[in-house]
Amino acid sequence: MIFLLIKAMSTCICIDMSPHQESPHVFKMLIRIPRTLHKKLHKRAVERKMRFRDFILEIFIRETINIELTEEEYEEIAKAIREAEQKSKKNC
């Protein structure tokens, strides 16, 4: 799910990887980009017959595919997931 919030000087994009429900494995991100960049990215996504969200995620994956995480970093991620799962259980 992508929310586009139009501001005076920029476009805000919230990329949510879980279209149906919250997931502790997902990190939500809100970014501000210039309108011209948003227009260019959207235009390229349309040219490639992709949803905007999928196109942005493809860029992120392409740019990070060769980055290796350490064992400690994976442990930090696992801890954050466990904390998110606990938080979501409390909210139910």
PDB file of C-alpha atoms in Angstrom:
ATOM      1  CA  MET A   1       0.000   0.000   0.000  1.00  0.00           C
ATOM      2  CA  ILE A   2       1.402   3.382  -0.912  1.00  0.00           C
ATOM      3  CA  PHE A   3       0.136   6.646   0.464  1.00  0.00           C
ATOM      4  CA  LEU A   4       1.082   9.810  -1.359  1.00  0.00           C
ATOM      5  CA  LEU A   5       0.799  12.859   0.852  1.00  0.00           C
ATOM      6  CA  ILE A   6       1.287  16.047  -1.104  1.00  0.00           C
ATOM      7  CA  LYS A   7       3.148  18.755   0.794  1.00  0.00           C
ATOM      8  CA  ALA A   8       4.102  22.254  -0.290  1.00  0.00           C
ATOM      9  CA  MET A   9       7.668  21.430  -1.358  1.00  0.00           C
ATOM     10  CA  SER A  10       7.802  17.650  -1.673  1.00  0.00           C
ATOM     11  CA  THR A  11       5.943  14.410  -2.129  1.00  0.00           C
ATOM     12  CA  CYS A  12       5.772  11.981   0.778  1.00  0.00           C
ATOM     13  CA  ILE A  13       5.696   8.294  -0.002  1.00  0.00           C
ATOM     14  CA  CYS A  14       4.844   5.706   2.608  1.00  0.00           C
ATOM     15  CA  ILE A  15       5.770   2.237   1.423  1.00  0.00           C
ATOM     16  CA  ASP A  16       3.963  -0.534   3.264  1.00  0.00           C
ATOM     17  CA  MET A  17       4.941  -4.016   2.156  1.00  0.00           C
ATOM     18  CA  SER A  18       1.980  -5.734   3.834  1.00  0.00           C
ATOM     19  CA  PRO A  19      -1.131  -4.927   1.816  1.00  0.00           C
ATOM     20  CA  HIS A  20      -3.612  -6.703   4.107  1.00  0.00           C
ATOM     21  CA  GLN A  21      -2.273  -6.557   7.652  1.00  0.00           C
ATOM     22  CA  GLU A  22       0.565  -5.372   9.818  1.00  0.00           C
ATOM     23  CA  SER A  23       3.618  -7.625   9.846  1.00  0.00           C
ATOM     24  CA  PRO A  24       6.479  -7.535  12.351  1.00  0.00           C
ATOM     25  CA  HIS A  25       8.806  -8.416   9.457  1.00  0.00           C
ATOM     26  CA  VAL A  26       8.075  -5.139   7.684  1.00  0.00           C
ATOM     27  CA  PHE A  27       9.622  -1.742   8.302  1.00  0.00           C
ATOM     28  CA  LYS A  28       7.422   1.148   7.245  1.00  0.00           C
ATOM     29  CA  MET A  29       9.180   4.046   5.644  1.00  0.00           C
ATOM     30  CA  LEU A  30       8.136   7.602   4.931  1.00  0.00           C
ATOM     31  CA  ILE A  31      10.331   9.567   2.554  1.00  0.00           C
ATOM     32  CA  ARG A  32      10.117  13.026   1.068  1.00  0.00           C
ATOM     33  CA  ILE A  33      11.227  13.461  -2.516  1.00  0.00           C
ATOM     34  CA  PRO A  34      11.008  16.352  -4.967  1.00  0.00           C
ATOM     35  CA  ARG A  35       7.926  16.332  -7.157  1.00  0.00           C
ATOM     36  CA  THR A  36      10.058  16.089 -10.291  1.00  0.00           C
ATOM     37  CA  LEU A  37      11.742  12.927  -9.009  1.00  0.00           C
ATOM     38  CA  HIS A  38       8.375  11.429  -8.072  1.00  0.00           C
ATOM     39  CA  LYS A  39       7.058  12.182 -11.561  1.00  0.00           C
ATOM     40  CA  LYS A  40      10.106  10.567 -13.194  1.00  0.00           C
ATOM     41  CA  LEU A  41       9.897   7.458 -11.004  1.00  0.00           C
ATOM     42  CA  HIS A  42       6.169   7.121 -11.593  1.00  0.00           C
ATOM     43  CA  LYS A  43       6.652   7.551 -15.342  1.00  0.00           C
ATOM     44  CA  ARG A  44       9.301   4.806 -15.398  1.00  0.00           C
ATOM     45  CA  ALA A  45       7.058   2.470 -13.368  1.00  0.00           C
ATOM     46  CA  VAL A  46       4.225   3.003 -15.859  1.00  0.00           C
ATOM     47  CA  GLU A  47       6.587   2.373 -18.780  1.00  0.00           C
ATOM     48  CA  ARG A  48       7.595  -0.927 -17.172  1.00  0.00           C
ATOM     49  CA  LYS A  49       3.955  -1.782 -16.406  1.00  0.00           C
ATOM     50  CA  MET A  50       4.725  -2.017 -12.699  1.00  0.00           C
ATOM     51  CA  ARG A  51       2.977  -0.749  -9.620  1.00  0.00           C
ATOM     52  CA  PHE A  52       4.847   2.216  -8.177  1.00  0.00           C
ATOM     53  CA  ARG A  53       5.530   0.386  -4.909  1.00  0.00           C
ATOM     54  CA  ASP A  54       6.987  -2.622  -6.711  1.00  0.00           C
ATOM     55  CA  PHE A  55       9.186  -0.396  -8.849  1.00  0.00           C
ATOM     56  CA  ILE A  56      10.578   1.429  -5.792  1.00  0.00           C
ATOM     57  CA  LEU A  57      11.213  -1.875  -4.008  1.00  0.00           C
ATOM     58  CA  GLU A  58      13.021  -3.183  -7.095  1.00  0.00           C
ATOM     59  CA  ILE A  59      15.346  -0.177  -6.951  1.00  0.00           C
ATOM     60  CA  PHE A  60      16.019  -0.753  -3.242  1.00  0.00           C
ATOM     61  CA  ILE A  61      16.753  -4.432  -3.818  1.00  0.00           C
ATOM     62  CA  ARG A  62      18.999  -3.753  -6.816  1.00  0.00           C
ATOM     63  CA  GLU A  63      21.004  -1.179  -4.858  1.00  0.00           C
ATOM     64  CA  THR A  64      21.459  -3.401  -1.792  1.00  0.00           C
ATOM     65  CA  ILE A  65      21.745  -6.899  -3.275  1.00  0.00           C
ATOM     66  CA  ASN A  66      25.498  -7.130  -2.674  1.00  0.00           C
ATOM     67  CA  ILE A  67      25.518  -5.717   0.843  1.00  0.00           C
ATOM     68  CA  GLU A  68      26.329  -8.364   3.422  1.00  0.00           C
ATOM     69  CA  LEU A  69      24.907  -8.125   6.925  1.00  0.00           C
ATOM     70  CA  THR A  70      26.866  -9.353   9.933  1.00  0.00           C
ATOM     71  CA  GLU A  71      25.586 -11.916  12.396  1.00  0.00           C
ATOM     72  CA  GLU A  72      25.091  -9.111  14.904  1.00  0.00           C
ATOM     73  CA  GLU A  73      22.975  -7.159  12.416  1.00  0.00           C
ATOM     74  CA  TYR A  74      20.790 -10.210  11.779  1.00  0.00           C
ATOM     75  CA  GLU A  75      20.416 -10.592  15.542  1.00  0.00           C
ATOM     76  CA  GLU A  76      19.330  -6.936  15.796  1.00  0.00           C
ATOM     77  CA  ILE A  77      16.733  -7.570  13.095  1.00  0.00           C
ATOM     78  CA  ALA A  78      15.465 -10.705  14.852  1.00  0.00           C
ATOM     79  CA  LYS A  79      15.208  -8.781  18.132  1.00  0.00           C
ATOM     80  CA  ALA A  80      13.243  -5.981  16.445  1.00  0.00           C
ATOM     81  CA  ILE A  81      10.873  -8.562  14.923  1.00  0.00           C
ATOM     82  CA  ARG A  82      10.317 -10.236  18.303  1.00  0.00           C
ATOM     83  CA  GLU A  83       9.602  -6.847  19.894  1.00  0.00           C
ATOM     84  CA  ALA A  84       7.152  -5.966  17.114  1.00  0.00           C
ATOM     85  CA  GLU A  85       5.406  -9.329  17.524  1.00  0.00           C
ATOM     86  CA  GLN A  86       5.066  -8.752  21.264  1.00  0.00           C
ATOM     87  CA  LYS A  87       3.723  -5.254  20.667  1.00  0.00           C
ATOM     88  CA  SER A  88       1.149  -6.511  18.152  1.00  0.00           C
ATOM     89  CA  LYS A  89      -0.006  -9.231  20.573  1.00  0.00           C
ATOM     90  CA  LYS A  90      -0.567  -6.590  23.254  1.00  0.00           C
ATOM     91  CA  ASN A  91      -2.641  -4.485  20.865  1.00  0.00           C
ATOM     92  CA  CYS A  92      -5.007  -7.350  19.976  1.00  0.00           C
TER      93      CYS A  92
END
